[in-house]
Short mmCIF file of C-alpha atoms and ligand atoms in Angstrom, two decimals:
data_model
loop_
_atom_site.label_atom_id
_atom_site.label_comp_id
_atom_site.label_asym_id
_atom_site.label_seq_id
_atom_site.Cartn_x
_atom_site.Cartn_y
_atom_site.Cartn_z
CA UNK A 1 -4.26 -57.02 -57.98
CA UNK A 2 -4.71 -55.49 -54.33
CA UNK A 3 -4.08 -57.84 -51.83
CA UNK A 4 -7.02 -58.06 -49.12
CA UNK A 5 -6.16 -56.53 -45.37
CA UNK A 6 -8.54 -57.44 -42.08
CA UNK A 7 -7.99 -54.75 -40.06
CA UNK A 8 -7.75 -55.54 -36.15
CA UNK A 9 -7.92 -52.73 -33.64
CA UNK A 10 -10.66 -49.73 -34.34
CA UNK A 11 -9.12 -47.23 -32.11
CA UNK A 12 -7.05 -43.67 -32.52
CA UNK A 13 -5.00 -44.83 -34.86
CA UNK A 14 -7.13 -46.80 -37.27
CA UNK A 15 -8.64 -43.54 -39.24
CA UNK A 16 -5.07 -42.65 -40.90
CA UNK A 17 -4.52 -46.05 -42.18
CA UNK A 18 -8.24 -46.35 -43.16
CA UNK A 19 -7.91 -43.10 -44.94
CA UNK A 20 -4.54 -44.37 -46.60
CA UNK A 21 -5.68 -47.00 -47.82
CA UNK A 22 -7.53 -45.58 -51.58
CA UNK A 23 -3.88 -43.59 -51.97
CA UNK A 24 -2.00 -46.88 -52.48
CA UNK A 25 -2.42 -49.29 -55.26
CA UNK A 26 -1.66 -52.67 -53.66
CA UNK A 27 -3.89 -52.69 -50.44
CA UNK A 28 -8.24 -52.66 -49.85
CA UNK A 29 -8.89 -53.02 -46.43
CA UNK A 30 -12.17 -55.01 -46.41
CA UNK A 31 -13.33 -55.59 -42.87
CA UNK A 32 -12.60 -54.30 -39.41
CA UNK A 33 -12.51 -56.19 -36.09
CA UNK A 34 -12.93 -55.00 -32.64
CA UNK A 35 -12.43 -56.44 -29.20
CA UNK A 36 -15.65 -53.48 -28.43
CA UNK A 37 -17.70 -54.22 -31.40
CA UNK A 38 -19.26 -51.37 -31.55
CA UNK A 39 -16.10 -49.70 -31.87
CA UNK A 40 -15.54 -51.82 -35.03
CA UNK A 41 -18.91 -50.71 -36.49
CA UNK A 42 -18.62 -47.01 -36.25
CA UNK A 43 -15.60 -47.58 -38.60
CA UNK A 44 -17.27 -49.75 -40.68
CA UNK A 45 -20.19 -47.88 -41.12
CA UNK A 46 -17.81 -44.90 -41.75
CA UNK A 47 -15.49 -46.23 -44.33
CA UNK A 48 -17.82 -48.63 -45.93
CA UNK A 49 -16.12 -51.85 -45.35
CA UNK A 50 -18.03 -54.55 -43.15
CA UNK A 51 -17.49 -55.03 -39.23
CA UNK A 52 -16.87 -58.42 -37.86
CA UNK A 53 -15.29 -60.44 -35.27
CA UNK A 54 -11.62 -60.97 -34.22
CA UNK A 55 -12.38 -64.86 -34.83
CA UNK A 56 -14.30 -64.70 -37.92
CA UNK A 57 -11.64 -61.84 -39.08
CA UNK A 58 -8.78 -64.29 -38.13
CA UNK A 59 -10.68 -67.46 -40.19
CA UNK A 60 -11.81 -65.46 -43.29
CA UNK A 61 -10.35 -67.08 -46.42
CA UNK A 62 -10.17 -64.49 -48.28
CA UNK A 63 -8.14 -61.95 -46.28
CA UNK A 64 -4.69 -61.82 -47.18
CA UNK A 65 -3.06 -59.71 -44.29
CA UNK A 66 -4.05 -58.71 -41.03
CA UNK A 67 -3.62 -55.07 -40.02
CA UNK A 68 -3.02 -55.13 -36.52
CA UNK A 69 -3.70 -51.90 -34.72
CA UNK A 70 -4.82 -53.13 -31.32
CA UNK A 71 -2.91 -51.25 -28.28
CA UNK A 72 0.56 -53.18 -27.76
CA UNK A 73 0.22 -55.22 -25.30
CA UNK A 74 -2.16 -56.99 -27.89
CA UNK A 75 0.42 -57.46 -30.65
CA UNK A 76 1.78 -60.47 -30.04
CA UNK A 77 -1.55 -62.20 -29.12
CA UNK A 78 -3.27 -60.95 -32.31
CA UNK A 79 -0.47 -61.16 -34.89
CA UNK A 80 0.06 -64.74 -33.80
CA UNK A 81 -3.07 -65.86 -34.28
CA UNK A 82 -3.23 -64.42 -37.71
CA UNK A 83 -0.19 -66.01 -38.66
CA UNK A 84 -1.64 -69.13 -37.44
CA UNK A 85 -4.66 -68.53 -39.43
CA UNK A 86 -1.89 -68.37 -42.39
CA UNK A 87 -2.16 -64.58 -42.64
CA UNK A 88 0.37 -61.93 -43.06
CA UNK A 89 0.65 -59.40 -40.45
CA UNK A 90 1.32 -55.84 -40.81
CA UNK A 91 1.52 -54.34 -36.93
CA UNK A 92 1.66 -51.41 -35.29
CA UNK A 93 4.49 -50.09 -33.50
CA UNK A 94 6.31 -51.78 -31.27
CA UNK A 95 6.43 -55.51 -32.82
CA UNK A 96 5.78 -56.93 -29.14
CA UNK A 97 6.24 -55.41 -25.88
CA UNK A 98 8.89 -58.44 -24.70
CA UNK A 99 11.72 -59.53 -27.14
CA UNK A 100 10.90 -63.08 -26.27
CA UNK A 101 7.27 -62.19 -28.09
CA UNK A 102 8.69 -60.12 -31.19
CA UNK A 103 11.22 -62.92 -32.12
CA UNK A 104 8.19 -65.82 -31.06
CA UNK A 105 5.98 -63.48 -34.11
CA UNK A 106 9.18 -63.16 -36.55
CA UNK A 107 10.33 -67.14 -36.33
CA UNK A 108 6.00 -67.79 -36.67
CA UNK A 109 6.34 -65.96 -39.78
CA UNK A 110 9.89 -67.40 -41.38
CA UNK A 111 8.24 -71.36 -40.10
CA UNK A 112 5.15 -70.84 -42.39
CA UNK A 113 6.34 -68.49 -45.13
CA UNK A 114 4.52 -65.77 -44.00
CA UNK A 115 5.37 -61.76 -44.20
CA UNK A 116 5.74 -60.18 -41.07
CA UNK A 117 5.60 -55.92 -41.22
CA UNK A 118 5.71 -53.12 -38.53
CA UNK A 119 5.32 -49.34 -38.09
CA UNK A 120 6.98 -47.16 -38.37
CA UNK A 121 6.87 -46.56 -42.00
CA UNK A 122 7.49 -43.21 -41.67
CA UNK A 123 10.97 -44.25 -42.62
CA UNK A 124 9.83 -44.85 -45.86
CA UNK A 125 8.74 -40.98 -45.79
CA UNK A 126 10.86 -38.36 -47.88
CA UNK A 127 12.90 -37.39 -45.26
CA UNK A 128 14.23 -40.00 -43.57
CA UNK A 129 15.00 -41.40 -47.58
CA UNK A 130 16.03 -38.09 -48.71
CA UNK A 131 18.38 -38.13 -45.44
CA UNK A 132 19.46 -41.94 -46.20
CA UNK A 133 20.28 -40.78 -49.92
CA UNK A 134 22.86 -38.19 -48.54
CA UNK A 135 23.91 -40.30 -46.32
CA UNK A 136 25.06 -42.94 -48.71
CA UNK A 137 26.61 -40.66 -51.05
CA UNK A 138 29.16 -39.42 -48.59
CA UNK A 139 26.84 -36.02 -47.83
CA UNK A 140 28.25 -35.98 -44.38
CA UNK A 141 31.57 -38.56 -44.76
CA UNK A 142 31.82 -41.34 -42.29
CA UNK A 143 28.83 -40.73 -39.57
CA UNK A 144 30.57 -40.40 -35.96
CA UNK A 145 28.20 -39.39 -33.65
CA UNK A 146 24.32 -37.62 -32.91
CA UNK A 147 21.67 -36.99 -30.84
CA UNK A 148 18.21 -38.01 -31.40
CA UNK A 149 15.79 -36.34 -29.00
CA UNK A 150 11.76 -36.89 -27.83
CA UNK A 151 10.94 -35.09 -25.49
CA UNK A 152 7.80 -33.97 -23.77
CA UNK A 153 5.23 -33.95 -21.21
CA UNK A 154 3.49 -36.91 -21.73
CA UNK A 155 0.19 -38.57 -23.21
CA UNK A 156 -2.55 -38.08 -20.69
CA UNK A 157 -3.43 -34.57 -21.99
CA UNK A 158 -4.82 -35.72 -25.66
CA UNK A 159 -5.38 -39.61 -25.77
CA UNK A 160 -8.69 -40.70 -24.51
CA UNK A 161 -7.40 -43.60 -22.75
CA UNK A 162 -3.30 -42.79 -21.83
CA UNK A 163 -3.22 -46.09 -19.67
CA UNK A 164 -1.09 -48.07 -21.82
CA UNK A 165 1.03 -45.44 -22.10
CA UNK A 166 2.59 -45.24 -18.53
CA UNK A 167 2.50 -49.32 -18.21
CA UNK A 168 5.75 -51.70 -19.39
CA UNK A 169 6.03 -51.77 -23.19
CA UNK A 170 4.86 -47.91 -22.77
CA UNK A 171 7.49 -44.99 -22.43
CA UNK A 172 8.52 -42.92 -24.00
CA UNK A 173 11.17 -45.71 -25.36
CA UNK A 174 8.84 -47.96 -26.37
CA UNK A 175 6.32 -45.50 -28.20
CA UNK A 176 8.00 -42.80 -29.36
CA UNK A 177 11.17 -45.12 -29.07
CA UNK A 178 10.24 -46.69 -32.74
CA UNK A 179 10.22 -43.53 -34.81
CA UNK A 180 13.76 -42.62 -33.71
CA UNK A 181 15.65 -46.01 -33.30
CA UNK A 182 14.11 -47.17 -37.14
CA UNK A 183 15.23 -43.81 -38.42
CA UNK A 184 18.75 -44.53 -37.00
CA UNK A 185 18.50 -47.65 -37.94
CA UNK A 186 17.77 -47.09 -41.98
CA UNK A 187 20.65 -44.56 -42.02
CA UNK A 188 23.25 -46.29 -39.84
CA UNK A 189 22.82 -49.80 -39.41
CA UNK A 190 21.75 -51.97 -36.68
CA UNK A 191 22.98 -51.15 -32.82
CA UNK A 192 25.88 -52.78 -31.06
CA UNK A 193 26.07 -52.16 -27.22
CA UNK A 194 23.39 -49.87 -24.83
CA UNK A 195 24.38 -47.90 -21.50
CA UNK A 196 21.72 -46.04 -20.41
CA UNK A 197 20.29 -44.24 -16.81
CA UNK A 198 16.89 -43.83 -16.41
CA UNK A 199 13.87 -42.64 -13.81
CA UNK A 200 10.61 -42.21 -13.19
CA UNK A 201 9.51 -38.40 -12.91
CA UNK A 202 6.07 -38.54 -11.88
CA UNK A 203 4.36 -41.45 -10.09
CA UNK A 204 1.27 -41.13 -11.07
CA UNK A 205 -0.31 -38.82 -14.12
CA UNK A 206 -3.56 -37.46 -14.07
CA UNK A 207 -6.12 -37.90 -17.02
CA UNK A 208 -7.02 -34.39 -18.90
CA UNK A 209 -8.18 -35.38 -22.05
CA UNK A 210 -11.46 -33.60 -23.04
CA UNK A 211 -14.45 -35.64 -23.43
CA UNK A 212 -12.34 -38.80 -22.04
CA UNK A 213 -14.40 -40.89 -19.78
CA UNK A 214 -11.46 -41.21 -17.82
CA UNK A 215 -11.30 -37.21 -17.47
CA UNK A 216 -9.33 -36.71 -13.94
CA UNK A 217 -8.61 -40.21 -13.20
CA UNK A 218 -5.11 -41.21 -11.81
CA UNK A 219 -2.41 -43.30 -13.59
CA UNK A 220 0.01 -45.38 -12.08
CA UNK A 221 3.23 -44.90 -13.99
CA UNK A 222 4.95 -48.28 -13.60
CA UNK A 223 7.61 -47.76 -16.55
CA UNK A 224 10.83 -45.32 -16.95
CA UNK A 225 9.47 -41.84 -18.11
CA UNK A 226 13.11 -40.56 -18.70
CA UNK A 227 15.62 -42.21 -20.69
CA UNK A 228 19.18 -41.11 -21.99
CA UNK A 229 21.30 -43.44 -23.58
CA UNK A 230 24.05 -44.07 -25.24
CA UNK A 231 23.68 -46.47 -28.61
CA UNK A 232 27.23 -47.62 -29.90
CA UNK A 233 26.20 -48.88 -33.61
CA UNK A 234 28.27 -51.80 -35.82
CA UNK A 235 29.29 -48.94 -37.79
CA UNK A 236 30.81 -47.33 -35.44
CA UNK A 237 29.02 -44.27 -34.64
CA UNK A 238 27.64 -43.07 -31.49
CA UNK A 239 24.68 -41.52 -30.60
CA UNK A 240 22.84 -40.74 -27.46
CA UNK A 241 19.12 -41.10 -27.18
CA UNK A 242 17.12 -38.89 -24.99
CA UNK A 243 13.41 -39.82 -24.36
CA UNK A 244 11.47 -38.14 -21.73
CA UNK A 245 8.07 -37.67 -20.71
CA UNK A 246 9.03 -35.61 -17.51
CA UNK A 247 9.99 -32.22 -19.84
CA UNK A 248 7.69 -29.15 -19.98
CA UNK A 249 10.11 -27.62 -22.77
CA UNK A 250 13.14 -27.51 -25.13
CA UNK A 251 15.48 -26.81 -27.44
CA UNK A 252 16.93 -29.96 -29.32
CA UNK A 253 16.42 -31.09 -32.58
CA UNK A 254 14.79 -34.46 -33.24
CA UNK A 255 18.26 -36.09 -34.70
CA UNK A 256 21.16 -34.43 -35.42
CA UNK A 257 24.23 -36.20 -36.82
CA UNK A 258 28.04 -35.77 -37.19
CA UNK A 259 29.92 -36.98 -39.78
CA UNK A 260 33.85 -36.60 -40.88
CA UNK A 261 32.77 -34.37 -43.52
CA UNK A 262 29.41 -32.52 -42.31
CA UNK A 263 26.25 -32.91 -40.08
CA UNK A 264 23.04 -33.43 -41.17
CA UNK A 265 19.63 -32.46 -39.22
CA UNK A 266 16.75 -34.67 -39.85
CA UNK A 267 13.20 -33.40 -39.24
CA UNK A 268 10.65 -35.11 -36.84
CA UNK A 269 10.75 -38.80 -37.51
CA UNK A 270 6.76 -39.11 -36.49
CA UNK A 271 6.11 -37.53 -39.94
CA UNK A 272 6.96 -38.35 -43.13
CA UNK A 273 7.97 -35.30 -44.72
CA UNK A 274 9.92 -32.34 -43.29
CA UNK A 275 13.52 -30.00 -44.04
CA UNK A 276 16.38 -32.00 -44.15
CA UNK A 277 19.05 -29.32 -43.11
CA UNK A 278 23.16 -30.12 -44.02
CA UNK A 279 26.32 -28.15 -43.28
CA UNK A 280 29.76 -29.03 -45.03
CA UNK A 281 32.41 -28.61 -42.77
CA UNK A 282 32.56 -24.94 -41.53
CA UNK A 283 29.80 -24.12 -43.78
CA UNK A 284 26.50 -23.31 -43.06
CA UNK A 285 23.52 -25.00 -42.78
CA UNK A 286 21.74 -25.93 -46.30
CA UNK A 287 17.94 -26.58 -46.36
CA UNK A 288 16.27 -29.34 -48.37
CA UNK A 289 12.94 -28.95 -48.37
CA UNK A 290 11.07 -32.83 -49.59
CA UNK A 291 7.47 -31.37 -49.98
CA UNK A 292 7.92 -31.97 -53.36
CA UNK A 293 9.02 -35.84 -53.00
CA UNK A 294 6.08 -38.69 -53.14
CA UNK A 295 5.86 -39.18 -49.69
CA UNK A 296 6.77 -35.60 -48.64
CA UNK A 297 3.51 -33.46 -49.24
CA UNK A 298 1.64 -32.31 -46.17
CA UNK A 299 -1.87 -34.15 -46.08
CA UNK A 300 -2.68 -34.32 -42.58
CA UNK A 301 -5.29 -33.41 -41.50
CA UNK A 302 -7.59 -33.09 -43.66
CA UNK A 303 -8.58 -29.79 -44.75
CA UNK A 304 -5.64 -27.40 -43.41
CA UNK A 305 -2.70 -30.23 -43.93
CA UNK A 306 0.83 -29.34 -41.69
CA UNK A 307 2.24 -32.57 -41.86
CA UNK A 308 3.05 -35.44 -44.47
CA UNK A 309 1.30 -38.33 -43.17
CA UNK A 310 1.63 -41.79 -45.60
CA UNK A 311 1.12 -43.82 -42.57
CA UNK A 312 0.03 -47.33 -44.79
CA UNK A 313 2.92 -46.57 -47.01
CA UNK A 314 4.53 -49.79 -45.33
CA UNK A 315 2.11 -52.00 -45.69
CA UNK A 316 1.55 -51.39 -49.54
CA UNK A 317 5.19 -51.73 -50.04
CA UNK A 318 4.87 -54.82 -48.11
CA UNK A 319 1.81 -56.33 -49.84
CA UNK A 320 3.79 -55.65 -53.32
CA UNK A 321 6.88 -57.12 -52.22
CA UNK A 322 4.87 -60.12 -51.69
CA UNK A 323 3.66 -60.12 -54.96
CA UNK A 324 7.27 -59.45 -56.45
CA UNK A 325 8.57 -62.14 -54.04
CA UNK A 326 11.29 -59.62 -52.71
CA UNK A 327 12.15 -58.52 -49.38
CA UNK A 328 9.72 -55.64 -47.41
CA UNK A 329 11.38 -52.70 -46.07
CA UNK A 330 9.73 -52.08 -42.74
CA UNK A 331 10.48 -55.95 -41.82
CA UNK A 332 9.65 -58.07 -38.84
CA UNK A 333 13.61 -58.00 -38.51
CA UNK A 334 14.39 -54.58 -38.24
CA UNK A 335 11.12 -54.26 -35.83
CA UNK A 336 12.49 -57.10 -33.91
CA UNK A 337 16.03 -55.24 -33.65
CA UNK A 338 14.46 -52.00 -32.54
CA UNK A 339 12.65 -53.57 -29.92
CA UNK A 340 15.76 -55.37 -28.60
CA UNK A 341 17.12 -52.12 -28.94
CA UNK A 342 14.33 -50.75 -26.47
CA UNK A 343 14.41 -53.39 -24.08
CA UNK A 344 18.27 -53.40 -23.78
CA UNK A 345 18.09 -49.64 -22.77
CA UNK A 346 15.40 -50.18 -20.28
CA UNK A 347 17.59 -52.74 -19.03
CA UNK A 348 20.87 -51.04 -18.91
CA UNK A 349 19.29 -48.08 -17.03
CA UNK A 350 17.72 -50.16 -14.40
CA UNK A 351 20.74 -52.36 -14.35
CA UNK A 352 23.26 -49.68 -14.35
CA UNK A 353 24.97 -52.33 -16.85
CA UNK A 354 25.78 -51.80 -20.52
CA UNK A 355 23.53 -54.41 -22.35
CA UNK A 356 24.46 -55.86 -25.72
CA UNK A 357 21.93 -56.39 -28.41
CA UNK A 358 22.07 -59.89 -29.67
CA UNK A 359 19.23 -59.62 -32.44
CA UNK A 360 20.56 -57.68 -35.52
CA UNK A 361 19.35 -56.63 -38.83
CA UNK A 362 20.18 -55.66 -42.22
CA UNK A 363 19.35 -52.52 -43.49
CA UNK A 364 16.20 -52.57 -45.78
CA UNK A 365 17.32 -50.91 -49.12
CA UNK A 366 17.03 -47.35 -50.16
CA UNK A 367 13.01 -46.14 -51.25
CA UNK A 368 13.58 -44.09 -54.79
CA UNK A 369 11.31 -41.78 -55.92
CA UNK A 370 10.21 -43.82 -58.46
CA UNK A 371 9.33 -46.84 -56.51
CA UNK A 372 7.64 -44.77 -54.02
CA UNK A 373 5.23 -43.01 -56.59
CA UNK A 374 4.97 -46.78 -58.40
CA UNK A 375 2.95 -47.48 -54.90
CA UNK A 376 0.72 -45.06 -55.22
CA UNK A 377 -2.70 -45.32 -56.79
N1 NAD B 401 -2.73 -42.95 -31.44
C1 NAD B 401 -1.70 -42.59 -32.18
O1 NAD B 401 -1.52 -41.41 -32.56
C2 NAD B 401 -0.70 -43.62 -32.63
C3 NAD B 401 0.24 -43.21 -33.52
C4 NAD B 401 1.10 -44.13 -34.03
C5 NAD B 401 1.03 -45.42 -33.60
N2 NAD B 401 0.13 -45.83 -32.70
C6 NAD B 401 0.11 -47.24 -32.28
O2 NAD B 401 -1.09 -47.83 -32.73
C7 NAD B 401 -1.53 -48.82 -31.81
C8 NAD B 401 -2.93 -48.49 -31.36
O3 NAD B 401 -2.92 -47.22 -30.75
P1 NAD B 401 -4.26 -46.40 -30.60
O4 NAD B 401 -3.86 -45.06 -30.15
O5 NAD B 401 -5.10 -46.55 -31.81
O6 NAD B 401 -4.92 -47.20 -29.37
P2 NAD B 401 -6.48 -47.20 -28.96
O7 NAD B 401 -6.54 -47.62 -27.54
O8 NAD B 401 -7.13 -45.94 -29.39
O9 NAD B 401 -7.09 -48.38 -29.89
C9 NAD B 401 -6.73 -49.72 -29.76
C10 NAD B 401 -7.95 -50.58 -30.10
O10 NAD B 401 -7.57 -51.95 -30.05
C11 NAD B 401 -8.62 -52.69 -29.44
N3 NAD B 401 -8.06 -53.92 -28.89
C12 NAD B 401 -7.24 -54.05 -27.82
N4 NAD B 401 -6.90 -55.34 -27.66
C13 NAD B 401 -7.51 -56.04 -28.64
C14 NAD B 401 -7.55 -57.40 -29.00
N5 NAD B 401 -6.87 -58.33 -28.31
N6 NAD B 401 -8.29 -57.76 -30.07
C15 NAD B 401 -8.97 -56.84 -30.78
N7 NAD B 401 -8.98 -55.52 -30.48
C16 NAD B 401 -8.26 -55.13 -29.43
C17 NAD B 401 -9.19 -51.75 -28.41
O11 NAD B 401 -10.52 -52.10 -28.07
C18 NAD B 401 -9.11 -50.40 -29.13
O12 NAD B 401 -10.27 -50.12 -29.87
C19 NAD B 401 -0.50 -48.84 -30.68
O13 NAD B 401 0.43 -49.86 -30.93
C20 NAD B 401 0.16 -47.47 -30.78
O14 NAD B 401 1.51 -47.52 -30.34
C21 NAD B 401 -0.77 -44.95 -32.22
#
């Protein structure tokens, strides 16, 4: 039986997961909630479910998990409160925007019995599991070092309202942060010790969005826009992290990795699908292609797909986890990791320090083919 999700949050991001939600077999997404209500009624109306409030959302008995998609300085408040309302919560990315917050939301959870689940799934995606699959089997030997990159010139030239973006728990660490530290994450293990430097390149960033009310307004950037760090892992490995919103252009690869044996290139960690590419040694690079795999298929958007976009995957793996009574992959645990992981490098480049990260996670088990097409409907 499909468990019952309250979505929270009607904004950019909501269509995808609204879309999702018919493709997988364990969720229905019955009613939408709004701080702007008429924001939550142009979805309604849209997908057919019914609008309502945040507090009647939050005290409906017969909602099973909330779907929090509010922007993230909202998280905490909102996953809280449905965990108080004895809810699971499935959140967007980050888990919290302080680590005081995200571990406040996980120990809520663990006190009550509830499920706690964060974006990004996209590590649940073909790649990163096709990637995760070598990995394991020895594709690339003992992993030593990598660089995972994200780099570009900002937010304020698509989203309608980029102000979150360029305020603290925004960055490019703590947005696009997610996609690359989970990644690393599900194919090395949880991160030791940060250094980092950091600046801000722009003080202020000017609004260009088409058809955004806030068309040519200014921004005050009051977070780091440039990032590069250093992440030692348990494991061992080594990999810096570049994440910049101060770069017009470039030439790096999302993540590449070194191993004793071979290096392995892993496609764009925002998506779900993508070429996996691995040399052997001297060799040369090998392509595996994963549009073939379950989650691997470009889908998005509609009409003339270029990407694989499962985004929802998460939460249905979540939602039948509950019902098997086993652990969820994309966890409150690992999302509370990666955002100690964020805030230590924010630290350690303000601080000049290196900054160790106390909170620490397993990592969630490998997604087989199998399982993943058992999800869908
Ligand atoms: N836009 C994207 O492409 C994208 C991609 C991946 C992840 N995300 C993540 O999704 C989340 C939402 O991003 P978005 O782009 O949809 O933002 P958005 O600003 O478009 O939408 C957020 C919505 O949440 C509502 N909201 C804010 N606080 C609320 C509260 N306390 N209670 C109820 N509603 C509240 C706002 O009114 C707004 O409609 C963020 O965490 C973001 O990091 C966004």
């Amino acid at each position: 039986m499909s468990m019952r999700i309250g979505l929270i949050g009607c904004g950019n991001i909501s269509d995808i997961y609204l879309v999702n939600a018919a493709r997988f077999r364990d969720i229905e997404i019955v009613a939408c909630a709004d701080l702007r209500a008429e924001a939550a009624e142009r979805k309604a109306a849209k997908y057919g479910i019914e609008a309502t409030s945040v507090d009647r959302l939050l005290a409906q008995g017969d909602i099973d998990i909330v779907l929090n998609l509010t922007v993230p300085a909202a998280h905490a408040e909102v996953s809280l409160a449905a965990l108080e309302g004895g809810k699971h919560v499935y959140c967007e990315k980050p888990l919290a925007t302080t680590v005081a917050d995200g571990a406040a939301i996980v120990e809520a959870a663990r006190a009550k019995g509830l499920r706690v689940g964060c974006a990004p799934d996209t590590v649940l995606g073909a790649s990163v599991q096709e990637a995760r699959r070598q990995i394991d089997a020895g594709a690339i030997g003992r992993p030593l070092l990598g660089l995972a990159a994200v780099l570009s010139h900002g937010m304020e030239h698509w989203h309608p309202d980029p102000t979150f973006f360029f305020k603290p728990g925004g960055g490019p660490v703590f947005d696009m942060g997610p996609y690359y530290l989970s990644t690393l994450v599900n194919l090395l293990g949880p991160v030791a010790l940060i250094q980092a430097n950091g600046q801000i390149g722009f003080t202020t960033r000017t609004v260009t969005t088409e058809g955004s009310p806030m068309l040519g307004q200014a921004i005050r950037v009051e977070t780091l826009t440039t990032v590069q760090a250093l992440l030692s892992f348990e494991s061992g490995a080594q990999v810096t992290f570049l994440a910049s919103w101060d770069v017009w252009n470039h030439g790096l690869r999302p993540i590449e990795l070194h191993g004793t044996e071979g290096s392995l290139r892993v496609p764009d960690p925002n998506w779900f699908g993508g070429e996996l590419e691995i040399a052997r040694e001297r060799g040369d690079w090998a392509k595996t292609r994963t549009a073939d795999h379950v989650l691997g298929a470009a889908n998005w958007p509609a009409g003339r797909p270029e990407h694989a976009n499962y985004r929802g995957a998460g939460l249905a793996e979540m939602a039948r986890a509950i019902a098997e009574g086993r652990p969820h992959r994309a966890n409150g645990d690992v999302a509370l990791h990666v955002l100690a992981v964020m805030a230590a490098i924010i630290e350690a480049a303000i601080s000049g320090r290196s900054v160790e990260v106390s909170q620490r996670c397993t990592r969630p088990s490998f997604l087989g083919e199998d399982e993943a097409a058992s999800l869908i409907a």
